[in-house]
Amino acid sequence: MIAEVIKANELTKADPVFGQTSFNDHEQIVFCHDKDTGLKAIIGIHNTVLGPALGGTRMWNYANEWEALNDVLRLSRGMTYKSAISGLNLGGGKAVIIGDSKTDKTPEMMTRFGQFIHSLSGKYITAEDVGTTTPDMDIIREVTPHVTGISEAKGGSGNPSPVTAYGVYMGMKAAAKHQFGTDKLEGKKVLVQGTGHVGETLISYLAKEGAIVEIADINQAKMEEVAAKYGAKIYTGEDIYGADVDIYAPCALGATVNDETIERLKARVIAGAANNQLANEEIHGRKLQEKGILYAPDFLINAGGIINVYAEIVGYDKAEAMKRTENIYNTTLEILTFADAHGITTQNAAMSLAQKRIDDKKKETAK
Ligand code: NAD
């Protein structure tokens, strides 16, 4: 999954840090090493204008350090825009730990990593991501307060995925309203790719509303379980991108909207949870626009998780987090309308509104 996304990004080996395509104005990058525990981590702090840089820690068996660096830079930049567009007083950051989370991770390594986070005095706040879990965050919490996504038993907000799914559902409804004239999904054919933590909850909302849900996952057992539970149909066609559906919801991997798949897409709306769905934001955003396929920007509609962990910082209130997540509906409509009015892609519309919030805050603090 990560390899595909990385392939879509250019690696600039001559200028490994400042020259990276994804470097993009990062404020600070911290390399963390501890020989005793085998920790090799990189913390990317992209922007702290709106607040401390919050973003999860990904542990992944990267093929090499270039991949790890590129991944953290790309992800931390993404967090800046996700928080900005969601109206949160947070900046963008992310961390990666190089290694196999199943075999290399130890409590000692997590403790050491927590100490590195603590040394940043709250400029970076971590959370879970691929390869890290709530129990890992609990270990980090022992050595620093700058961590979210800790267990409910320890006063945290627990698993953010159901909140993410609710936000994706809201964003999908807004996109349907813009494209089809109604936000009612009853009778609409929706293909959900990925029946994991977010996908399954999204499917439950869709099934409840009477949408015709088709599903695809490489995990056959999980897919069958979800199909039986919600009355969803397992997609049996050869080419999932060419499926005859109204809405395509990518909830598995990034970069599935690319040169090859766009040509085959029949869906009129793309709205899903996966990060970095467009292999190339500019090229593929424009191609979708030309084809009249409405793309609900991923970083906008999958922000429920960050909204949920933000609530942990300001004093966790589940109802408040859900209310804020529900507002993704209004923000999505606003951005889709803005894109139309200015003749720009929905991706660029979302990016420019997020950037405007950062610029406004910068001007305000400079006064
Ligand atoms: P998950 O690991 O629980 O589920 C992903 C599912 O996708 C798995 O069931 C896996 O088998 C399936 N999958 C993998 N490769 C596939 C393929 N080629 N075709 C079909 N299915 C495939 O992950 P999740 O937490 O549900 O997250 C889903 C996506 O949403 C990820 O891209 C994640 O980065 C993104 N996201 C998640 C959250 C969150 O709160 N969990 C927040 C923001 C973004």
Tab-separated table of C-alpha atoms in Angstrom, residues 2 6 11 20 22 29 31 40-44 58 60-75 94-99:
chain	number	residue	atom	x	y	z
A	2	ILE	CA	2.679	2.466	1.067
A	6	ILE	CA	5.617	6.270	-2.670
A	11	LEU	CA	12.303	10.735	-4.878
A	20	GLN	CA	12.302	16.174	-1.776
A	22	SER	CA	7.301	16.221	-0.345
A	29	ILE	CA	12.537	17.153	10.902
A	31	PHE	CA	15.832	11.906	13.372
A	40	LYS	CA	15.081	4.420	14.158
A	41	ALA	CA	12.389	7.039	13.814
A	42	ILE	CA	11.765	10.272	11.930
A	43	ILE	CA	9.400	12.957	13.175
A	44	GLY	CA	8.214	15.432	10.542
A	58	ARG	CA	3.435	4.777	11.475
A	60	TRP	CA	6.495	0.117	8.647
A	61	ASN	CA	9.144	-2.133	7.213
A	62	TYR	CA	10.349	0.398	4.652
A	63	ALA	CA	12.549	-0.901	1.847
A	64	ASN	CA	15.057	1.851	2.655
A	65	GLU	CA	15.452	5.106	4.561
A	66	TRP	CA	14.518	7.174	1.503
A	67	GLU	CA	11.098	5.633	1.528
A	68	ALA	CA	10.701	6.300	5.230
A	69	LEU	CA	11.749	9.933	4.881
A	70	ASN	CA	9.525	10.511	1.885
A	71	ASP	CA	6.586	8.891	3.640
A	72	VAL	CA	6.871	10.967	6.804
A	73	LEU	CA	7.238	14.220	4.862
A	74	ARG	CA	4.261	13.460	2.640
A	75	LEU	CA	2.112	12.443	5.585
A	94	LYS	CA	3.673	12.785	11.601
A	95	ALA	CA	6.247	10.215	12.663
A	96	VAL	CA	7.532	6.974	11.210
A	97	ILE	CA	9.409	4.176	12.918
A	98	ILE	CA	11.458	2.004	10.601
A	99	GLY	CA	10.845	-1.689	11.281
